[in-house]
């Protein structure tokens, strides 16, 4: 798989349910970030987790990082219609200045 | 909250023409970036800029591309002779002081269509 691949590619759930998205990567990373993109708009930063952290929370978001498996998950609890968007993970490697984005998960919340 | 602003939101150009995409990063930020997203594909890194010079660039960022910070507030991406495959959404981003050790703030993008 390529650096930063999310699964599933698309996810539809009922409002109020929890949504889980996964990301896998290949390199040794400095940190991993999650971004949201509403249709046709820019990327909005959600949360950053560093390589020495295992779990992080921000409001209804929970991110985990397993560096041994080179994977991360994003959990959105109690989903709302406004959460409908594409979600991307992005990895930052040591020693360079770029983020490598994944393929994204398109999340649809059904009211 | 401070925002990264990009102009224009849409740009249509003929193949072979030069285009300049403009960005105003957040005022106290030190790191600046351009990314692009071809329709239906991943967001791809183009270039990073720090201390008035390119700090890193990707293979995509060939001699047809250049960046400039002409006046301390604007950050521009120039494509010298556009190709059909340059059609994409171009995003500018900035970060305060830690580069990719911190979150990036993205603009809303410029949709470039090369005909």
PDB file of C-alpha atoms in Angstrom, chain A residues 2-80:
ATOM      1  CA  UNK A   2       1.063   3.592  -0.489  1.00  0.00           C
ATOM      2  CA  UNK A   3       2.083   5.996   2.248  1.00  0.00           C
ATOM      3  CA  UNK A   4      -1.023   7.266   3.968  1.00  0.00           C
ATOM      4  CA  UNK A   5      -3.821   5.053   2.811  1.00  0.00           C
ATOM      5  CA  UNK A   6      -7.150   5.401   4.529  1.00  0.00           C
ATOM      6  CA  UNK A   7      -9.881   2.889   4.786  1.00  0.00           C
ATOM      7  CA  UNK A   8     -12.663   2.716   4.167  1.00  0.00           C
ATOM      8  CA  UNK A   9     -12.692   4.902   1.053  1.00  0.00           C
ATOM      9  CA  UNK A  10     -16.290   5.810   1.779  1.00  0.00           C
ATOM     10  CA  UNK A  11     -18.469   5.477   4.861  1.00  0.00           C
ATOM     11  CA  UNK A  12     -22.158   6.270   5.375  1.00  0.00           C
ATOM     12  CA  UNK A  13     -23.666   6.195   8.842  1.00  0.00           C
ATOM     13  CA  UNK A  14     -26.754   7.471  10.632  1.00  0.00           C
ATOM     14  CA  UNK A  15     -26.560  10.681  12.583  1.00  0.00           C
ATOM     15  CA  UNK A  16     -25.645   9.978  16.172  1.00  0.00           C
ATOM     16  CA  UNK A  17     -23.556   6.907  15.386  1.00  0.00           C
ATOM     17  CA  UNK A  18     -19.783   6.773  15.723  1.00  0.00           C
ATOM     18  CA  UNK A  19     -17.512   6.860  12.675  1.00  0.00           C
ATOM     19  CA  UNK A  20     -14.102   5.217  12.569  1.00  0.00           C
ATOM     20  CA  UNK A  21     -11.540   5.788   9.858  1.00  0.00           C
ATOM     21  CA  UNK A  22      -8.157   4.128   9.584  1.00  0.00           C
ATOM     22  CA  UNK A  23      -4.867   5.207   8.081  1.00  0.00           C
ATOM     23  CA  UNK A  24      -1.762   3.179   7.315  1.00  0.00           C
ATOM     24  CA  UNK A  25       1.654   4.491   6.422  1.00  0.00           C
ATOM     25  CA  UNK A  26       5.086   3.132   5.587  1.00  0.00           C
ATOM     26  CA  UNK A  27       7.841   5.361   6.916  1.00  0.00           C
ATOM     27  CA  UNK A  28       9.089   6.396  10.363  1.00  0.00           C
ATOM     28  CA  UNK A  29       7.152   9.494  11.182  1.00  0.00           C
ATOM     29  CA  UNK A  30       7.565  12.562  13.354  1.00  0.00           C
ATOM     30  CA  UNK A  31       3.842  13.078  13.656  1.00  0.00           C
ATOM     31  CA  UNK A  32       0.558  12.215  12.007  1.00  0.00           C
ATOM     32  CA  UNK A  33      -2.190  14.737  11.368  1.00  0.00           C
ATOM     33  CA  UNK A  34      -5.841  14.465  10.414  1.00  0.00           C
ATOM     34  CA  UNK A  35      -7.549  17.014   8.181  1.00  0.00           C
ATOM     35  CA  UNK A  36     -11.129  17.503   7.040  1.00  0.00           C
ATOM     36  CA  UNK A  37     -12.125  18.766   3.627  1.00  0.00           C
ATOM     37  CA  UNK A  38     -15.635  19.874   2.839  1.00  0.00           C
ATOM     38  CA  UNK A  39     -16.578  19.535  -0.802  1.00  0.00           C
ATOM     39  CA  UNK A  40     -14.597  21.961  -2.951  1.00  0.00           C
ATOM     40  CA  UNK A  41     -13.041  23.688   0.018  1.00  0.00           C
ATOM     41  CA  UNK A  42      -9.682  23.835   1.758  1.00  0.00           C
ATOM     42  CA  UNK A  43      -8.267  21.464   4.338  1.00  0.00           C
ATOM     43  CA  UNK A  44      -9.013  22.093   7.978  1.00  0.00           C
ATOM     44  CA  UNK A  45      -6.671  20.709  10.602  1.00  0.00           C
ATOM     45  CA  UNK A  46      -8.364  18.488  13.162  1.00  0.00           C
ATOM     46  CA  UNK A  47      -5.706  16.935  15.347  1.00  0.00           C
ATOM     47  CA  UNK A  48      -1.973  16.173  15.465  1.00  0.00           C
ATOM     48  CA  UNK A  49      -0.501  13.186  17.253  1.00  0.00           C
ATOM     49  CA  UNK A  50       3.241  12.844  17.734  1.00  0.00           C
ATOM     50  CA  UNK A  51       5.170   9.624  17.292  1.00  0.00           C
ATOM     51  CA  UNK A  52       5.660   9.230  21.045  1.00  0.00           C
ATOM     52  CA  UNK A  53       1.932   9.562  21.748  1.00  0.00           C
ATOM     53  CA  UNK A  54      -0.573   6.723  21.575  1.00  0.00           C
ATOM     54  CA  UNK A  55      -3.902   8.479  21.943  1.00  0.00           C
ATOM     55  CA  UNK A  56      -5.260  11.991  21.770  1.00  0.00           C
ATOM     56  CA  UNK A  57      -8.681  13.551  22.249  1.00  0.00           C
ATOM     57  CA  UNK A  58     -10.219  16.756  21.004  1.00  0.00           C
ATOM     58  CA  UNK A  59     -13.922  17.254  21.634  1.00  0.00           C
ATOM     59  CA  UNK A  60     -15.748  14.440  19.810  1.00  0.00           C
ATOM     60  CA  UNK A  61     -12.540  13.295  18.114  1.00  0.00           C
ATOM     61  CA  UNK A  62     -10.296  10.520  19.327  1.00  0.00           C
ATOM     62  CA  UNK A  63      -7.111   9.605  17.500  1.00  0.00           C
ATOM     63  CA  UNK A  64      -4.888   6.623  18.156  1.00  0.00           C
ATOM     64  CA  UNK A  65      -1.444   5.907  16.806  1.00  0.00           C
ATOM     65  CA  UNK A  66       0.296   2.547  16.694  1.00  0.00           C
ATOM     66  CA  UNK A  67       3.821   3.076  15.412  1.00  0.00           C
ATOM     67  CA  UNK A  68       4.603  -0.645  15.541  1.00  0.00           C
ATOM     68  CA  UNK A  69       1.799  -1.291  13.052  1.00  0.00           C
ATOM     69  CA  UNK A  70       2.285   2.033  11.288  1.00  0.00           C
ATOM     70  CA  UNK A  71      -1.375   2.823  11.597  1.00  0.00           C
ATOM     71  CA  UNK A  72      -3.704   5.415  13.039  1.00  0.00           C
ATOM     72  CA  UNK A  73      -7.434   5.660  13.557  1.00  0.00           C
ATOM     73  CA  UNK A  74      -9.783   8.607  13.828  1.00  0.00           C
ATOM     74  CA  UNK A  75     -13.005   8.147  15.774  1.00  0.00           C
ATOM     75  CA  UNK A  76     -15.779  10.714  15.569  1.00  0.00           C
ATOM     76  CA  UNK A  77     -18.370  10.109  18.267  1.00  0.00           C
ATOM     77  CA  UNK A  78     -22.023  11.101  18.144  1.00  0.00           C
ATOM     78  CA  UNK A  79     -21.814  12.116  14.497  1.00  0.00           C
ATOM     79  CA  UNK A  80     -23.704  15.110  13.126  1.00  0.00           C
TER      80      UNK A  80
END
